Structures are given as structure tokens and as C-alpha cells.
Amino acid sequence: MISIRAASTDDLAILATLNAIVHDAHVHHRPDLFVSAPSREALEALLVSRLSDPHVTFLIAETPGGEALGYAMARVVIRHGSALTLPDSYISVQQIAVAPSASRSGVGSALLNEVRELGRAAGCRRLVTDVWDFNEGARAFYEASGLRCMNRTLDQEL
């Protein structure tokens, strides 16, 4: 049985450990963009900053015994309308990380479902995320969860 709870600053060590799963993949594939070995202090300061943002929620998935299996970070985004766009509110999955030992066991799906519930409770009408092109596993997970491609970002080194 997986339980999901909101994270707090008491969970910094857990969040930092789980963040490394995703960060290491980013560093491996895009060393031109990501710090290879962020300092623990800098990472924890970044996490504290995000935890204190009222629009951001961190969720931790854990076993009944309290073993952390994964986390999600989500942000509620309110976009005001303009001459060209309609007003919008959505919840953005900023990151989901699942411990390798819990991969393909429903942890990611449980976290994503909880993010959906957070979005509904906040009055959001959509769930969005972005996925690095190299992350085929994440793309397959999100597509299997019902998300579809909305746009693509392309880059080129100059």
C-alpha cells in the first residue's frame, strides 16, 4: 500500500536523495545545462525556497513503514488573459522521481493522480508537464497516463 503525503522542510534529505534520480539523468544527457554535482547546501536551499512558495506542493509517496518511494513537485499556474489568449489555470508537474526499487509499481501513477486532485481542488482546468526528449521512459509514462503532446521546444548550440 502506497500513501501520499505533503512534504515539508523536515523532508529535505528525502527530497534531495530522490531529486538525484532525475538530476543525474539530466546531467548525463545535457551536461551543458546541468550542474554535475550540486552542493547539498545549495540543493537544500533551493528546495526550501520552493517549499515556501504557496503555489508549489511537494508530495512524497511512501510505504506504511515510512520508506520514501518517490516524490512529485507541482505548481499551480494562473495565466491572465490577453488580447490573444484566454485566461487559464493549470497545475504543472515540475518533476516526478521514483526510486529505482519502486519503478513500475504504481508509485508514479499514484503521485500523478494526487497532483490531479490538487489541481482540481485549486480550480485548475488542466494538468501540464514538460519532458526532456531523451527521457523516453517519462514520455511513455505520461502518454500512458493520458497526457498528449502540446508543443515542442527545439534548441541549437551556437
Short mmCIF file of N, CA and C in Angstrom, two decimals:
data_model
loop_
_atom_site.label_atom_id
_atom_site.label_comp_id
_atom_site.label_asym_id
_atom_site.label_seq_id
_atom_site.Cartn_x
_atom_site.Cartn_y
_atom_site.Cartn_z
N MET A 1 0.85 -1.19 0.00
CA MET A 1 0.00 0.00 0.00
C MET A 1 0.89 1.24 0.00
N ILE A 2 0.61 2.13 -0.90
CA ILE A 2 1.35 3.38 -1.02
C ILE A 2 0.52 4.50 -0.40
N SER A 3 1.15 5.32 0.41
CA SER A 3 0.46 6.51 0.90
C SER A 3 1.18 7.74 0.36
N ILE A 4 0.42 8.79 0.16
CA ILE A 4 0.95 10.04 -0.36
C ILE A 4 0.71 11.12 0.69
N ARG A 5 1.74 11.89 0.96
CA ARG A 5 1.59 12.99 1.91
C ARG A 5 2.33 14.21 1.39
N ALA A 6 1.96 15.37 1.92
CA ALA A 6 2.66 16.60 1.58
C ALA A 6 4.01 16.60 2.28
N ALA A 7 5.01 17.10 1.58
CA ALA A 7 6.36 17.19 2.16
C ALA A 7 6.51 18.51 2.88
N SER A 8 7.48 18.56 3.76
CA SER A 8 7.82 19.78 4.50
C SER A 8 9.34 19.91 4.54
N THR A 9 9.81 20.95 5.19
CA THR A 9 11.25 21.13 5.31
C THR A 9 11.90 20.01 6.12
N ASP A 10 11.12 19.28 6.89
CA ASP A 10 11.66 18.12 7.61
C ASP A 10 12.07 17.01 6.64
N ASP A 11 11.62 17.09 5.40
CA ASP A 11 11.87 16.05 4.39
C ASP A 11 13.00 16.42 3.43
N LEU A 12 13.80 17.41 3.75
CA LEU A 12 14.83 17.86 2.81
C LEU A 12 15.77 16.74 2.38
N ALA A 13 16.19 15.90 3.30
CA ALA A 13 17.13 14.82 2.95
C ALA A 13 16.46 13.83 1.99
N ILE A 14 15.21 13.51 2.23
CA ILE A 14 14.47 12.60 1.34
C ILE A 14 14.32 13.22 -0.05
N LEU A 15 13.91 14.49 -0.10
CA LEU A 15 13.72 15.16 -1.38
C LEU A 15 15.04 15.27 -2.15
N ALA A 16 16.11 15.57 -1.45
CA ALA A 16 17.42 15.68 -2.11
C ALA A 16 17.85 14.34 -2.68
N THR A 17 17.65 13.27 -1.94
CA THR A 17 18.02 11.94 -2.41
C THR A 17 17.21 11.54 -3.64
N LEU A 18 15.90 11.76 -3.58
CA LEU A 18 15.05 11.41 -4.72
C LEU A 18 15.30 12.32 -5.91
N ASN A 19 15.60 13.59 -5.66
CA ASN A 19 15.90 14.51 -6.74
C ASN A 19 17.11 14.05 -7.54
N ALA A 20 18.06 13.42 -6.89
CA ALA A 20 19.28 12.96 -7.58
C ALA A 20 18.95 11.97 -8.69
N ILE A 21 17.88 11.21 -8.55
CA ILE A 21 17.50 10.24 -9.58
C ILE A 21 17.25 10.96 -10.90
N VAL A 22 16.49 12.02 -10.85
CA VAL A 22 16.15 12.77 -12.05
C VAL A 22 17.33 13.65 -12.48
N HIS A 23 17.96 14.28 -11.51
CA HIS A 23 19.06 15.19 -11.84
C HIS A 23 20.21 14.45 -12.52
N ASP A 24 20.52 13.27 -12.05
CA ASP A 24 21.62 12.50 -12.66
C ASP A 24 21.33 12.20 -14.13
N ALA A 25 20.08 11.90 -14.46
CA ALA A 25 19.72 11.66 -15.86
C ALA A 25 19.87 12.93 -16.67
N HIS A 26 19.49 14.06 -16.09
CA HIS A 26 19.64 15.34 -16.79
C HIS A 26 21.12 15.64 -17.05
N VAL A 27 21.94 15.44 -16.04
CA VAL A 27 23.38 15.69 -16.18
C VAL A 27 23.98 14.77 -17.25
N HIS A 28 23.58 13.51 -17.23
CA HIS A 28 24.12 12.55 -18.18
C HIS A 28 23.82 12.97 -19.63
N HIS A 29 22.60 13.41 -19.87
CA HIS A 29 22.18 13.72 -21.23
C HIS A 29 22.43 15.18 -21.64
N ARG A 30 22.45 16.09 -20.68
CA ARG A 30 22.66 17.51 -21.00
C ARG A 30 23.66 18.14 -20.03
N PRO A 31 24.91 17.67 -20.06
CA PRO A 31 25.91 18.25 -19.16
C PRO A 31 26.20 19.71 -19.44
N ASP A 32 25.77 20.19 -20.61
CA ASP A 32 25.94 21.60 -20.95
C ASP A 32 24.94 22.49 -20.21
N LEU A 33 23.93 21.91 -19.59
CA LEU A 33 22.89 22.69 -18.92
C LEU A 33 22.80 22.46 -17.42
N PHE A 34 23.25 21.31 -16.94
CA PHE A 34 23.02 20.94 -15.54
C PHE A 34 24.33 20.81 -14.77
N VAL A 35 24.33 21.27 -13.53
CA VAL A 35 25.48 21.18 -12.64
C VAL A 35 25.72 19.71 -12.34
N SER A 36 26.95 19.27 -12.55
CA SER A 36 27.23 17.83 -12.40
C SER A 36 27.09 17.35 -10.97
N ALA A 37 27.49 18.14 -10.01
CA ALA A 37 27.41 17.71 -8.61
C ALA A 37 27.00 18.91 -7.76
N PRO A 38 25.70 19.20 -7.71
CA PRO A 38 25.28 20.35 -6.89
C PRO A 38 25.61 20.11 -5.42
N SER A 39 25.99 21.17 -4.74
CA SER A 39 26.29 21.03 -3.31
C SER A 39 25.00 20.73 -2.56
N ARG A 40 25.11 19.96 -1.51
CA ARG A 40 23.94 19.61 -0.70
C ARG A 40 23.30 20.88 -0.13
N GLU A 41 24.14 21.82 0.29
CA GLU A 41 23.61 23.06 0.87
C GLU A 41 22.82 23.86 -0.16
N ALA A 42 23.36 23.96 -1.38
CA ALA A 42 22.66 24.72 -2.43
C ALA A 42 21.35 24.04 -2.81
N LEU A 43 21.39 22.71 -2.92
CA LEU A 43 20.17 21.98 -3.26
C LEU A 43 19.12 22.14 -2.17
N GLU A 44 19.52 22.01 -0.92
CA GLU A 44 18.55 22.17 0.16
C GLU A 44 18.00 23.59 0.22
N ALA A 45 18.82 24.59 -0.06
CA ALA A 45 18.33 25.98 -0.09
C ALA A 45 17.30 26.15 -1.21
N LEU A 46 17.56 25.54 -2.37
CA LEU A 46 16.60 25.59 -3.47
C LEU A 46 15.30 24.91 -3.08
N LEU A 47 15.40 23.75 -2.45
CA LEU A 47 14.19 23.04 -2.01
C LEU A 47 13.40 23.84 -0.98
N VAL A 48 14.09 24.46 -0.04
CA VAL A 48 13.41 25.29 0.96
C VAL A 48 12.68 26.44 0.28
N SER A 49 13.34 27.05 -0.70
CA SER A 49 12.70 28.15 -1.44
C SER A 49 11.43 27.67 -2.13
N ARG A 50 11.51 26.54 -2.77
CA ARG A 50 10.32 26.02 -3.46
C ARG A 50 9.25 25.57 -2.48
N LEU A 51 9.64 24.97 -1.37
CA LEU A 51 8.66 24.56 -0.36
C LEU A 51 7.93 25.75 0.23
N SER A 52 8.58 26.90 0.26
CA SER A 52 7.94 28.09 0.85
C SER A 52 7.06 28.83 -0.16
N ASP A 53 7.09 28.45 -1.42
CA ASP A 53 6.26 29.06 -2.45
C ASP A 53 4.83 28.55 -2.28
N PRO A 54 3.85 29.44 -2.07
CA PRO A 54 2.47 28.98 -1.83
C PRO A 54 1.83 28.30 -3.05
N HIS A 55 2.43 28.46 -4.22
CA HIS A 55 1.88 27.84 -5.42
C HIS A 55 2.48 26.46 -5.70
N VAL A 56 3.45 26.07 -4.90
CA VAL A 56 4.17 24.81 -5.12
C VAL A 56 3.81 23.82 -4.02
N THR A 57 3.62 22.57 -4.42
CA THR A 57 3.39 21.48 -3.46
C THR A 57 4.34 20.34 -3.79
N PHE A 58 4.99 19.83 -2.78
CA PHE A 58 5.78 18.61 -2.90
C PHE A 58 4.99 17.48 -2.26
N LEU A 59 4.94 16.37 -2.91
CA LEU A 59 4.28 15.17 -2.38
C LEU A 59 5.31 14.06 -2.26
N ILE A 60 5.18 13.27 -1.22
CA ILE A 60 6.06 12.10 -1.03
C ILE A 60 5.18 10.86 -1.00
N ALA A 61 5.59 9.86 -1.78
CA ALA A 61 4.94 8.55 -1.75
C ALA A 61 5.79 7.67 -0.85
N GLU A 62 5.13 6.94 0.04
CA GLU A 62 5.88 6.10 0.96
C GLU A 62 5.13 4.83 1.33
N THR A 63 5.89 3.88 1.85
CA THR A 63 5.32 2.63 2.32
C THR A 63 4.67 2.87 3.68
N PRO A 64 3.86 1.91 4.16
CA PRO A 64 3.29 2.06 5.50
C PRO A 64 4.36 2.22 6.58
N GLY A 65 5.55 1.68 6.33
CA GLY A 65 6.65 1.82 7.28
C GLY A 65 7.41 3.12 7.17
N GLY A 66 7.02 3.99 6.23
CA GLY A 66 7.65 5.29 6.09
C GLY A 66 8.82 5.35 5.12
N GLU A 67 9.05 4.29 4.34
CA GLU A 67 10.12 4.32 3.35
C GLU A 67 9.67 5.16 2.15
N ALA A 68 10.45 6.18 1.82
CA ALA A 68 10.11 7.05 0.69
C ALA A 68 10.37 6.31 -0.61
N LEU A 69 9.34 6.30 -1.47
CA LEU A 69 9.43 5.61 -2.76
C LEU A 69 9.52 6.58 -3.93
N GLY A 70 9.09 7.82 -3.73
CA GLY A 70 9.12 8.79 -4.80
C GLY A 70 8.56 10.12 -4.34
N TYR A 71 8.71 11.10 -5.21
CA TYR A 71 8.12 12.41 -4.92
C TYR A 71 7.67 13.09 -6.20
N ALA A 72 6.81 14.06 -6.01
CA ALA A 72 6.36 14.91 -7.10
C ALA A 72 6.42 16.35 -6.62
N MET A 73 6.76 17.24 -7.53
CA MET A 73 6.67 18.67 -7.27
C MET A 73 5.71 19.24 -8.30
N ALA A 74 4.71 19.97 -7.84
CA ALA A 74 3.71 20.54 -8.73
C ALA A 74 3.51 22.02 -8.40
N ARG A 75 3.18 22.78 -9.43
CA ARG A 75 2.96 24.22 -9.27
C ARG A 75 1.63 24.59 -9.90
N VAL A 76 0.83 25.35 -9.17
CA VAL A 76 -0.41 25.91 -9.72
C VAL A 76 -0.03 27.20 -10.46
N VAL A 77 -0.47 27.29 -11.69
CA VAL A 77 -0.15 28.45 -12.54
C VAL A 77 -1.45 29.12 -12.95
N ILE A 78 -1.51 30.42 -12.73
CA ILE A 78 -2.66 31.23 -13.15
C ILE A 78 -2.15 32.15 -14.26
N ARG A 79 -2.75 32.04 -15.42
CA ARG A 79 -2.38 32.89 -16.55
C ARG A 79 -3.54 33.83 -16.84
N HIS A 80 -3.25 35.11 -16.82
CA HIS A 80 -4.27 36.09 -17.13
C HIS A 80 -4.43 36.17 -18.65
N GLY A 81 -5.61 36.44 -19.07
CA GLY A 81 -5.88 36.57 -20.49
C GLY A 81 -5.21 37.80 -21.08
N SER A 82 -5.11 37.80 -22.38
CA SER A 82 -4.55 38.94 -23.10
C SER A 82 -5.38 39.15 -24.36
N ALA A 83 -4.92 40.02 -25.22
CA ALA A 83 -5.61 40.23 -26.49
C ALA A 83 -5.60 38.97 -27.34
N LEU A 84 -4.65 38.08 -27.08
CA LEU A 84 -4.50 36.87 -27.90
C LEU A 84 -4.83 35.57 -27.19
N THR A 85 -4.79 35.56 -25.87
CA THR A 85 -5.00 34.30 -25.15
C THR A 85 -6.12 34.43 -24.12
N LEU A 86 -6.74 33.31 -23.88
CA LEU A 86 -7.77 33.24 -22.85
C LEU A 86 -7.12 33.07 -21.49
N PRO A 87 -7.78 33.51 -20.43
CA PRO A 87 -7.24 33.22 -19.10
C PRO A 87 -7.21 31.71 -18.88
N ASP A 88 -6.31 31.27 -18.06
CA ASP A 88 -6.14 29.83 -17.86
C ASP A 88 -5.60 29.58 -16.46
N SER A 89 -5.92 28.44 -15.93
CA SER A 89 -5.29 27.99 -14.69
C SER A 89 -5.02 26.50 -14.85
N TYR A 90 -3.81 26.12 -14.47
CA TYR A 90 -3.43 24.72 -14.62
C TYR A 90 -2.45 24.33 -13.53
N ILE A 91 -2.32 23.04 -13.35
CA ILE A 91 -1.31 22.54 -12.44
C ILE A 91 -0.22 21.92 -13.28
N SER A 92 1.00 22.29 -12.98
CA SER A 92 2.15 21.84 -13.74
C SER A 92 2.96 20.86 -12.91
N VAL A 93 3.17 19.68 -13.45
CA VAL A 93 4.08 18.72 -12.81
C VAL A 93 5.48 19.18 -13.16
N GLN A 94 6.19 19.66 -12.17
CA GLN A 94 7.55 20.13 -12.38
C GLN A 94 8.54 18.96 -12.39
N GLN A 95 8.21 17.95 -11.59
CA GLN A 95 9.11 16.79 -11.52
C GLN A 95 8.41 15.65 -10.79
N ILE A 96 8.65 14.45 -11.28
CA ILE A 96 8.29 13.23 -10.56
C ILE A 96 9.55 12.36 -10.55
N ALA A 97 9.88 11.85 -9.40
CA ALA A 97 11.01 10.93 -9.28
C ALA A 97 10.55 9.71 -8.49
N VAL A 98 10.90 8.54 -8.98
CA VAL A 98 10.55 7.28 -8.30
C VAL A 98 11.84 6.51 -8.07
N ALA A 99 11.99 5.99 -6.86
CA ALA A 99 13.17 5.19 -6.54
C ALA A 99 13.23 4.00 -7.49
N PRO A 100 14.42 3.65 -7.99
CA PRO A 100 14.54 2.52 -8.91
C PRO A 100 13.92 1.24 -8.37
N SER A 101 14.00 1.02 -7.07
CA SER A 101 13.43 -0.19 -6.47
C SER A 101 11.91 -0.22 -6.55
N ALA A 102 11.30 0.95 -6.77
CA ALA A 102 9.83 1.03 -6.84
C ALA A 102 9.34 1.32 -8.25
N SER A 103 10.23 1.30 -9.21
CA SER A 103 9.85 1.59 -10.59
C SER A 103 8.81 0.60 -11.08
N ARG A 104 7.83 1.12 -11.82
CA ARG A 104 6.77 0.32 -12.44
C ARG A 104 5.90 -0.42 -11.41
N SER A 105 5.77 0.20 -10.22
CA SER A 105 4.94 -0.42 -9.18
C SER A 105 3.71 0.42 -8.84
N GLY A 106 3.46 1.48 -9.63
CA GLY A 106 2.30 2.32 -9.38
C GLY A 106 2.59 3.58 -8.60
N VAL A 107 3.83 3.78 -8.18
CA VAL A 107 4.18 4.96 -7.40
C VAL A 107 4.00 6.23 -8.23
N GLY A 108 4.54 6.24 -9.44
CA GLY A 108 4.41 7.41 -10.30
C GLY A 108 2.95 7.73 -10.59
N SER A 109 2.16 6.71 -10.87
CA SER A 109 0.74 6.91 -11.14
C SER A 109 0.01 7.46 -9.92
N ALA A 110 0.35 6.95 -8.73
CA ALA A 110 -0.28 7.45 -7.50
C ALA A 110 0.07 8.92 -7.29
N LEU A 111 1.33 9.28 -7.53
CA LEU A 111 1.74 10.68 -7.39
C LEU A 111 1.02 11.56 -8.41
N LEU A 112 0.96 11.11 -9.65
CA LEU A 112 0.30 11.89 -10.68
C LEU A 112 -1.19 12.07 -10.38
N ASN A 113 -1.83 11.03 -9.90
CA ASN A 113 -3.25 11.15 -9.53
C ASN A 113 -3.45 12.15 -8.40
N GLU A 114 -2.54 12.16 -7.45
CA GLU A 114 -2.64 13.13 -6.34
C GLU A 114 -2.43 14.55 -6.86
N VAL A 115 -1.52 14.72 -7.81
CA VAL A 115 -1.33 16.05 -8.42
C VAL A 115 -2.61 16.48 -9.13
N ARG A 116 -3.25 15.56 -9.82
CA ARG A 116 -4.54 15.89 -10.46
C ARG A 116 -5.55 16.39 -9.43
N GLU A 117 -5.62 15.70 -8.30
CA GLU A 117 -6.56 16.11 -7.24
C GLU A 117 -6.22 17.48 -6.69
N LEU A 118 -4.93 17.76 -6.52
CA LEU A 118 -4.51 19.10 -6.07
C LEU A 118 -4.98 20.16 -7.06
N GLY A 119 -4.80 19.86 -8.34
CA GLY A 119 -5.22 20.80 -9.38
C GLY A 119 -6.71 21.04 -9.36
N ARG A 120 -7.48 19.97 -9.24
CA ARG A 120 -8.94 20.13 -9.19
C ARG A 120 -9.35 20.97 -7.98
N ALA A 121 -8.73 20.69 -6.84
CA ALA A 121 -9.06 21.43 -5.61
C ALA A 121 -8.70 22.90 -5.73
N ALA A 122 -7.68 23.21 -6.53
CA ALA A 122 -7.25 24.60 -6.73
C ALA A 122 -8.03 25.29 -7.85
N GLY A 123 -8.97 24.58 -8.47
CA GLY A 123 -9.76 25.16 -9.54
C GLY A 123 -9.09 25.15 -10.91
N CYS A 124 -8.04 24.36 -11.03
CA CYS A 124 -7.34 24.27 -12.32
C CYS A 124 -8.17 23.47 -13.31
N ARG A 125 -8.02 23.80 -14.57
CA ARG A 125 -8.77 23.08 -15.60
C ARG A 125 -7.91 22.11 -16.38
N ARG A 126 -6.57 22.18 -16.21
CA ARG A 126 -5.68 21.30 -16.96
C ARG A 126 -4.50 20.87 -16.10
N LEU A 127 -3.88 19.79 -16.53
CA LEU A 127 -2.60 19.32 -15.97
C LEU A 127 -1.60 19.38 -17.12
N VAL A 128 -0.45 19.96 -16.87
CA VAL A 128 0.59 20.03 -17.90
C VAL A 128 1.93 19.61 -17.30
N THR A 129 2.82 19.19 -18.16
CA THR A 129 4.20 18.94 -17.77
C THR A 129 5.06 19.08 -19.01
N ASP A 130 6.34 19.11 -18.82
CA ASP A 130 7.25 19.02 -19.96
C ASP A 130 8.22 17.89 -19.68
N VAL A 131 8.72 17.31 -20.75
CA VAL A 131 9.58 16.14 -20.65
C VAL A 131 10.75 16.32 -21.60
N TRP A 132 11.94 16.07 -21.12
CA TRP A 132 13.11 16.11 -21.99
C TRP A 132 12.98 15.03 -23.04
N ASP A 133 13.40 15.35 -24.24
CA ASP A 133 13.29 14.42 -25.36
C ASP A 133 14.04 13.12 -25.09
N PHE A 134 15.15 13.18 -24.37
CA PHE A 134 15.94 11.98 -24.09
C PHE A 134 15.24 11.06 -23.10
N ASN A 135 14.25 11.54 -22.37
CA ASN A 135 13.63 10.76 -21.30
C ASN A 135 12.45 9.96 -21.84
N GLU A 136 12.77 8.93 -22.58
CA GLU A 136 11.73 8.10 -23.21
C GLU A 136 10.81 7.45 -22.19
N GLY A 137 11.35 7.04 -21.05
CA GLY A 137 10.53 6.41 -20.02
C GLY A 137 9.48 7.37 -19.48
N ALA A 138 9.88 8.60 -19.21
CA ALA A 138 8.93 9.59 -18.71
C ALA A 138 7.88 9.92 -19.77
N ARG A 139 8.32 10.07 -21.02
CA ARG A 139 7.35 10.35 -22.08
C ARG A 139 6.32 9.22 -22.17
N ALA A 140 6.78 7.98 -22.14
CA ALA A 140 5.86 6.84 -22.22
C ALA A 140 4.92 6.82 -21.02
N PHE A 141 5.43 7.12 -19.83
CA PHE A 141 4.61 7.15 -18.63
C PHE A 141 3.49 8.18 -18.76
N TYR A 142 3.86 9.40 -19.14
CA TYR A 142 2.86 10.46 -19.24
C TYR A 142 1.84 10.17 -20.34
N GLU A 143 2.30 9.67 -21.47
CA GLU A 143 1.36 9.35 -22.55
C GLU A 143 0.42 8.23 -22.12
N ALA A 144 0.92 7.22 -21.43
CA ALA A 144 0.07 6.13 -20.93
C ALA A 144 -0.91 6.64 -19.87
N SER A 145 -0.56 7.76 -19.23
CA SER A 145 -1.42 8.36 -18.21
C SER A 145 -2.44 9.33 -18.80
N GLY A 146 -2.45 9.45 -20.13
CA GLY A 146 -3.46 10.26 -20.79
C GLY A 146 -3.01 11.64 -21.24
N LEU A 147 -1.77 12.03 -20.99
CA LEU A 147 -1.29 13.32 -21.47
C LEU A 147 -0.89 13.20 -22.93
N ARG A 148 -0.99 14.30 -23.65
CA ARG A 148 -0.59 14.28 -25.05
C ARG A 148 0.29 15.49 -25.33
N CYS A 149 1.06 15.39 -26.38
CA CYS A 149 2.00 16.45 -26.74
C CYS A 149 1.24 17.73 -27.07
N MET A 150 1.67 18.82 -26.49
CA MET A 150 1.04 20.11 -26.72
C MET A 150 1.95 21.02 -27.56
N ASN A 151 3.23 20.98 -27.31
CA ASN A 151 4.19 21.76 -28.09
C ASN A 151 5.57 21.13 -27.97
N ARG A 152 6.51 21.59 -28.75
CA ARG A 152 7.88 21.08 -28.69
C ARG A 152 8.82 22.26 -28.60
N THR A 153 9.87 22.09 -27.80
CA THR A 153 10.91 23.10 -27.70
C THR A 153 12.14 22.53 -28.38
N LEU A 154 12.71 23.30 -29.27
CA LEU A 154 13.89 22.88 -30.01
C LEU A 154 15.05 23.79 -29.62
N ASP A 155 16.27 23.25 -29.61
CA ASP A 155 17.41 24.11 -29.34
C ASP A 155 18.56 23.76 -30.26
N GLN A 156 19.50 24.68 -30.34
CA GLN A 156 20.67 24.50 -31.19
C GLN A 156 21.82 25.25 -30.56
N GLU A 157 22.94 24.57 -30.46
CA GLU A 157 24.12 25.23 -29.93
C GLU A 157 24.66 26.21 -30.95
N LEU A 158 25.05 27.38 -30.49
CA LEU A 158 25.60 28.41 -31.38
C LEU A 158 27.10 28.55 -31.17
#
